[in-house]
N, CA, C and O atoms as a CHARMM CRD file, in Angstrom:
* protein
*
  200
    1    1 MET  N      0.70500 -16.29200 -36.57000 PROA 1      0.00000
    2    1 MET  CA    -0.15000 -15.69500 -35.57000 PROA 1      0.00000
    3    1 MET  C      0.29800 -16.11600 -34.16600 PROA 1      0.00000
    4    1 MET  O      0.35600 -15.28900 -33.25600 PROA 1      0.00000
    5    2 GLN  N      0.61100 -17.39300 -33.99500 PROA 2      0.00000
    6    2 GLN  CA     1.04000 -17.88400 -32.68500 PROA 2      0.00000
    7    2 GLN  C      2.34800 -17.20900 -32.24800 PROA 2      0.00000
    8    2 GLN  O      2.52800 -16.92400 -31.06400 PROA 2      0.00000
    9    3 GLN  N      3.25400 -16.95400 -33.18600 PROA 3      0.00000
   10    3 GLN  CA     4.51100 -16.27800 -32.84700 PROA 3      0.00000
   11    3 GLN  C      4.24200 -14.86100 -32.34700 PROA 3      0.00000
   12    3 GLN  O      4.87800 -14.40400 -31.39700 PROA 3      0.00000
   13    4 GLU  N      3.30700 -14.17400 -32.98200 PROA 4      0.00000
   14    4 GLU  CA     2.96400 -12.82000 -32.55900 PROA 4      0.00000
   15    4 GLU  C      2.35400 -12.83000 -31.16000 PROA 4      0.00000
   16    4 GLU  O      2.67100 -11.97700 -30.33100 PROA 4      0.00000
   17    5 ILE  N      1.48600 -13.79000 -30.90500 PROA 5      0.00000
   18    5 ILE  CA     0.87300 -13.89900 -29.58200 PROA 5      0.00000
   19    5 ILE  C      1.94400 -14.17400 -28.53700 PROA 5      0.00000
   20    5 ILE  O      1.93000 -13.58100 -27.45800 PROA 5      0.00000
   21    6 SER  N      2.86300 -15.06200 -28.85000 PROA 6      0.00000
   22    6 SER  CA     3.94600 -15.37300 -27.91300 PROA 6      0.00000
   23    6 SER  C      4.80100 -14.14400 -27.63600 PROA 6      0.00000
   24    6 SER  O      5.18900 -13.90200 -26.49300 PROA 6      0.00000
   25    7 ALA  N      5.09500 -13.37100 -28.67000 PROA 7      0.00000
   26    7 ALA  CA     5.90500 -12.16500 -28.51200 PROA 7      0.00000
   27    7 ALA  C      5.18400 -11.14800 -27.61600 PROA 7      0.00000
   28    7 ALA  O      5.80300 -10.54900 -26.73700 PROA 7      0.00000
   29    8 PHE  N      3.89800 -10.95800 -27.83500 PROA 8      0.00000
   30    8 PHE  CA     3.13600 -10.01800 -27.00900 PROA 8      0.00000
   31    8 PHE  C      3.03600 -10.50800 -25.57200 PROA 8      0.00000
   32    8 PHE  O      3.13500  -9.71400 -24.63600 PROA 8      0.00000
   33    9 THR  N      2.84100 -11.79800 -25.39200 PROA 9      0.00000
   34    9 THR  CA     2.76300 -12.36900 -24.05100 PROA 9      0.00000
   35    9 THR  C      4.05200 -12.11200 -23.29100 PROA 9      0.00000
   36    9 THR  O      4.02200 -11.75600 -22.11200 PROA 9      0.00000
   37   10 LYS  N      5.17800 -12.28900 -23.95600 PROA 10     0.00000
   38   10 LYS  CA     6.47400 -12.04900 -23.31200 PROA 10     0.00000
   39   10 LYS  C      6.62600 -10.57700 -22.93400 PROA 10     0.00000
   40   10 LYS  O      7.12500 -10.25800 -21.85500 PROA 10     0.00000
   41   11 GLN  N      6.19600  -9.68600 -23.82000 PROA 11     0.00000
   42   11 GLN  CA     6.30500  -8.24900 -23.54300 PROA 11     0.00000
   43   11 GLN  C      5.41700  -7.82300 -22.38100 PROA 11     0.00000
   44   11 GLN  O      5.74200  -6.87300 -21.66800 PROA 11     0.00000
   45   12 LEU  N      4.30700  -8.51400 -22.18700 PROA 12     0.00000
   46   12 LEU  CA     3.36500  -8.14000 -21.14500 PROA 12     0.00000
   47   12 LEU  C      3.64000  -8.83300 -19.80700 PROA 12     0.00000
   48   12 LEU  O      2.91400  -8.61900 -18.83600 PROA 12     0.00000
   49   13 ALA  N      4.66400  -9.64600 -19.75600 PROA 13     0.00000
   50   13 ALA  CA     4.99300 -10.35000 -18.51900 PROA 13     0.00000
   51   13 ALA  C      5.37700  -9.35400 -17.43100 PROA 13     0.00000
   52   13 ALA  O      5.89600  -8.27400 -17.71400 PROA 13     0.00000
   53   14 SER  N      5.11700  -9.72900 -16.20100 PROA 14     0.00000
   54   14 SER  CA     5.46100  -8.87300 -15.06400 PROA 14     0.00000
   55   14 SER  C      6.97200  -8.65600 -14.99300 PROA 14     0.00000
   56   14 SER  O      7.76200  -9.53300 -15.34200 PROA 14     0.00000
   57   15 ALA  N      7.34100  -7.49300 -14.54300 PROA 15     0.00000
   58   15 ALA  CA     8.76100  -7.18400 -14.36600 PROA 15     0.00000
   59   15 ALA  C      9.30300  -7.96100 -13.17200 PROA 15     0.00000
   60   15 ALA  O      8.59400  -8.18300 -12.19000 PROA 15     0.00000
   61   16 GLY  N     10.54700  -8.36400 -13.26400 PROA 16     0.00000
   62   16 GLY  CA    11.19400  -9.05300 -12.16600 PROA 16     0.00000
   63   16 GLY  C     11.76700  -8.06400 -11.16200 PROA 16     0.00000
   64   16 GLY  O     11.80800  -6.86000 -11.41500 PROA 16     0.00000
   65   17 ALA  N     12.20500  -8.57900 -10.03300 PROA 17     0.00000
   66   17 ALA  CA    12.73500  -7.73100  -8.96900 PROA 17     0.00000
   67   17 ALA  C     13.93900  -6.92400  -9.44100 PROA 17     0.00000
   68   17 ALA  O     14.08000  -5.75900  -9.07000 PROA 17     0.00000
   69   18 ASP  N     14.80700  -7.51900 -10.25100 PROA 18     0.00000
   70   18 ASP  CA    15.98500  -6.79100 -10.73400 PROA 18     0.00000
   71   18 ASP  C     15.58500  -5.65000 -11.64900 PROA 18     0.00000
   72   18 ASP  O     16.15100  -4.56000 -11.56800 PROA 18     0.00000
   73   19 GLU  N     14.61300  -5.89300 -12.52000 PROA 19     0.00000
   74   19 GLU  CA    14.15400  -4.82700 -13.42100 PROA 19     0.00000
   75   19 GLU  C     13.51100  -3.68800 -12.64200 PROA 19     0.00000
   76   19 GLU  O     13.70200  -2.51700 -12.97300 PROA 19     0.00000
   77   20 ILE  N     12.75800  -4.02500 -11.62100 PROA 20     0.00000
   78   20 ILE  CA    12.13000  -2.99700 -10.78900 PROA 20     0.00000
   79   20 ILE  C     13.19900  -2.17700 -10.07100 PROA 20     0.00000
   80   20 ILE  O     13.10700  -0.95200  -9.99900 PROA 20     0.00000
   81   21 GLY  N     14.21000  -2.85900  -9.54100 PROA 21     0.00000
   82   21 GLY  CA    15.30700  -2.15700  -8.87800 PROA 21     0.00000
   83   21 GLY  C     16.01800  -1.20000  -9.81400 PROA 21     0.00000
   84   21 GLY  O     16.36200  -0.08600  -9.42000 PROA 21     0.00000
   85   22 GLN  N     16.24100  -1.62300 -11.04600 PROA 22     0.00000
   86   22 GLN  CA    16.90000  -0.76300 -12.03400 PROA 22     0.00000
   87   22 GLN  C     16.04200   0.46400 -12.33400 PROA 22     0.00000
   88   22 GLN  O     16.56100   1.57500 -12.45100 PROA 22     0.00000
   89   23 CYS  N     14.74100   0.26500 -12.45800 PROA 23     0.00000
   90   23 CYS  CA    13.84900   1.39200 -12.73600 PROA 23     0.00000
   91   23 CYS  C     13.83800   2.39200 -11.57700 PROA 23     0.00000
   92   23 CYS  O     13.88100   3.60300 -11.79100 PROA 23     0.00000
   93   24 ILE  N     13.78100   1.87500 -10.35900 PROA 24     0.00000
   94   24 ILE  CA    13.78900   2.76400  -9.19300 PROA 24     0.00000
   95   24 ILE  C     15.10300   3.53200  -9.13000 PROA 24     0.00000
   96   24 ILE  O     15.10900   4.72600  -8.83200 PROA 24     0.00000
   97   25 GLU  N     16.20100   2.86600  -9.40300 PROA 25     0.00000
   98   25 GLU  CA    17.50100   3.54000  -9.38800 PROA 25     0.00000
   99   25 GLU  C     17.55500   4.63900 -10.44100 PROA 25     0.00000
  100   25 GLU  O     18.11100   5.70700 -10.18500 PROA 25     0.00000
  101   26 ARG  N     16.99200   4.40000 -11.61000 PROA 26     0.00000
  102   26 ARG  CA    16.95100   5.43600 -12.65600 PROA 26     0.00000
  103   26 ARG  C     16.08800   6.61800 -12.20900 PROA 26     0.00000
  104   26 ARG  O     16.44300   7.77500 -12.43200 PROA 26     0.00000
  105   27 LEU  N     14.96100   6.31600 -11.58100 PROA 27     0.00000
  106   27 LEU  CA    14.10200   7.39100 -11.08900 PROA 27     0.00000
  107   27 LEU  C     14.82400   8.22400 -10.03600 PROA 27     0.00000
  108   27 LEU  O     14.73200   9.45100 -10.04000 PROA 27     0.00000
  109   28 ARG  N     15.54200   7.55600  -9.13600 PROA 28     0.00000
  110   28 ARG  CA    16.29500   8.28300  -8.10200 PROA 28     0.00000
  111   28 ARG  C     17.36100   9.16000  -8.73300 PROA 28     0.00000
  112   28 ARG  O     17.55100  10.30100  -8.31300 PROA 28     0.00000
  113   29 SER  N     18.05600   8.64500  -9.73200 PROA 29     0.00000
  114   29 SER  CA    19.10500   9.44500 -10.36900 PROA 29     0.00000
  115   29 SER  C     18.50800  10.62400 -11.12900 PROA 29     0.00000
  116   29 SER  O     19.20100  11.60400 -11.40400 PROA 29     0.00000
  117   30 GLY  N     17.22800  10.53300 -11.46500 PROA 30     0.00000
  118   30 GLY  CA    16.53900  11.62400 -12.14300 PROA 30     0.00000
  119   30 GLY  C     15.87200  12.60600 -11.19600 PROA 30     0.00000
  120   30 GLY  O     15.25100  13.57400 -11.63500 PROA 30     0.00000
  121   31 GLY  N     15.99900  12.35400  -9.87100 PROA 31     0.00000
  122   31 GLY  CA    15.45700  13.29500  -8.91400 PROA 31     0.00000
  123   31 GLY  C     14.33900  12.77100  -8.02900 PROA 31     0.00000
  124   31 GLY  O     13.82800  13.51700  -7.19400 PROA 31     0.00000
  125   32 MET  N     13.94200  11.51800  -8.18200 PROA 32     0.00000
  126   32 MET  CA    12.89900  10.97900  -7.32200 PROA 32     0.00000
  127   32 MET  C     13.35500  11.00900  -5.87100 PROA 32     0.00000
  128   32 MET  O     14.49000  10.65100  -5.55600 PROA 32     0.00000
  129   33 ARG  N     12.46700  11.43400  -5.00200 PROA 33     0.00000
  130   33 ARG  CA    12.79700  11.48300  -3.58700 PROA 33     0.00000
  131   33 ARG  C     12.26100  10.23200  -2.90700 PROA 33     0.00000
  132   33 ARG  O     11.19100   9.73400  -3.25800 PROA 33     0.00000
  133   34 ILE  N     12.99800   9.73800  -1.95000 PROA 34     0.00000
  134   34 ILE  CA    12.60500   8.57800  -1.16800 PROA 34     0.00000
  135   34 ILE  C     11.90000   9.05900   0.09600 PROA 34     0.00000
  136   34 ILE  O     12.37200   9.98400   0.75700 PROA 34     0.00000
  137   35 SER  N     10.79000   8.44600   0.42800 PROA 35     0.00000
  138   35 SER  CA    10.03500   8.81100   1.62400 PROA 35     0.00000
  139   35 SER  C     10.90900   8.72800   2.86900 PROA 35     0.00000
  140   35 SER  O     11.77600   7.86000   2.97400 PROA 35     0.00000
  141   36 GLU  N     10.67400   9.63400   3.80900 PROA 36     0.00000
  142   36 GLU  CA    11.43500   9.63100   5.05800 PROA 36     0.00000
  143   36 GLU  C     11.13900   8.39300   5.89900 PROA 36     0.00000
  144   36 GLU  O     11.90100   8.06600   6.80900 PROA 36     0.00000
  145   37 THR  N     10.03800   7.70100   5.59900 PROA 37     0.00000
  146   37 THR  CA     9.70500   6.49000   6.34900 PROA 37     0.00000
  147   37 THR  C     10.55800   5.30900   5.92100 PROA 37     0.00000
  148   37 THR  O     10.57600   4.28500   6.60400 PROA 37     0.00000
  149   38 ILE  N     11.26500   5.43100   4.80400 PROA 38     0.00000
  150   38 ILE  CA    12.17300   4.38400   4.34200 PROA 38     0.00000
  151   38 ILE  C     13.49800   4.60300   5.05800 PROA 38     0.00000
  152   38 ILE  O     14.21300   5.56400   4.77400 PROA 38     0.00000
  153   39 THR  N     13.81600   3.72900   5.96700 PROA 39     0.00000
  154   39 THR  CA    15.01000   3.91300   6.78900 PROA 39     0.00000
  155   39 THR  C     16.11800   2.92700   6.44900 PROA 39     0.00000
  156   39 THR  O     17.16600   2.93100   7.09400 PROA 39     0.00000
  157   40 ALA  N     15.90300   2.09000   5.45100 PROA 40     0.00000
  158   40 ALA  CA    16.90500   1.09100   5.09700 PROA 40     0.00000
  159   40 ALA  C     18.15500   1.76400   4.54700 PROA 40     0.00000
  160   40 ALA  O     18.08800   2.85100   3.97300 PROA 40     0.00000
  161   41 ALA  N     19.29000   1.10800   4.72600 PROA 41     0.00000
  162   41 ALA  CA    20.54100   1.62200   4.17600 PROA 41     0.00000
  163   41 ALA  C     20.47600   1.63900   2.65200 PROA 41     0.00000
  164   41 ALA  O     21.09800   2.48500   2.00800 PROA 41     0.00000
  165   42 ASN  N     19.72300   0.70400   2.07900 PROA 42     0.00000
  166   42 ASN  CA    19.57400   0.62600   0.62700 PROA 42     0.00000
  167   42 ASN  C     18.08400   0.70900   0.28900 PROA 42     0.00000
  168   42 ASN  O     17.41200  -0.32100   0.23800 PROA 42     0.00000
  169   43 PRO  N     17.55300   1.92500   0.05600 PROA 43     0.00000
  170   43 PRO  CA    16.11900   2.07000  -0.19800 PROA 43     0.00000
  171   43 PRO  C     15.65100   1.34300  -1.44800 PROA 43     0.00000
  172   43 PRO  O     14.50900   0.88800  -1.50200 PROA 43     0.00000
  173   44 VAL  N     16.50100   1.22600  -2.44200 PROA 44     0.00000
  174   44 VAL  CA    16.10800   0.50500  -3.65600 PROA 44     0.00000
  175   44 VAL  C     15.81700  -0.94900  -3.30900 PROA 44     0.00000
  176   44 VAL  O     14.83600  -1.51500  -3.79200 PROA 44     0.00000
  177   45 GLU  N     16.64800  -1.55300  -2.48800 PROA 45     0.00000
  178   45 GLU  CA    16.43600  -2.94700  -2.07100 PROA 45     0.00000
  179   45 GLU  C     15.13800  -3.06600  -1.27700 PROA 45     0.00000
  180   45 GLU  O     14.40300  -4.04100  -1.43700 PROA 45     0.00000
  181   46 GLU  N     14.85300  -2.09700  -0.43500 PROA 46     0.00000
  182   46 GLU  CA    13.60800  -2.14700   0.32900 PROA 46     0.00000
  183   46 GLU  C     12.39800  -2.06200  -0.59000 PROA 46     0.00000
  184   46 GLU  O     11.42400  -2.78900  -0.39200 PROA 46     0.00000
  185   47 TYR  N     12.44000  -1.20100  -1.57700 PROA 47     0.00000
  186   47 TYR  CA    11.35300  -1.12500  -2.56200 PROA 47     0.00000
  187   47 TYR  C     11.22100  -2.44500  -3.32800 PROA 47     0.00000
  188   47 TYR  O     10.11000  -2.91300  -3.57300 PROA 47     0.00000
  189   48 ARG  N     12.33600  -3.03200  -3.69900 PROA 48     0.00000
  190   48 ARG  CA    12.30300  -4.29800  -4.43200 PROA 48     0.00000
  191   48 ARG  C     11.61000  -5.38200  -3.61500 PROA 48     0.00000
  192   48 ARG  O     10.82100  -6.15800  -4.15300 PROA 48     0.00000
  193   49 GLU  N     11.89700  -5.43600  -2.33100 PROA 49     0.00000
  194   49 GLU  CA    11.30200  -6.45600  -1.46900 PROA 49     0.00000
  195   49 GLU  C      9.80800  -6.27000  -1.32800 PROA 49     0.00000
  196   49 GLU  O      9.05500  -7.24200  -1.28100 PROA 49     0.00000
  197   50 VAL  N      9.37500  -5.01100  -1.26000 PROA 50     0.00000
  198   50 VAL  CA     7.94900  -4.72800  -1.12800 PROA 50     0.00000
  199   50 VAL  C      7.24700  -5.10900  -2.41600 PROA 50     0.00000
  200   50 VAL  O      6.03100  -4.95400  -2.52500 PROA 50     0.00000
């Protein structure tokens, strides 16, 4: 039972900045548009920081 709880806890952990960046990059490659208010040279990095 404790192993199952540990496994679920790990799965429910917050995503890290790198994982978020990868997800945003996948969304962009699938057609996601970046807001015109994002003026950074690397919008994915700006989203990661926020």
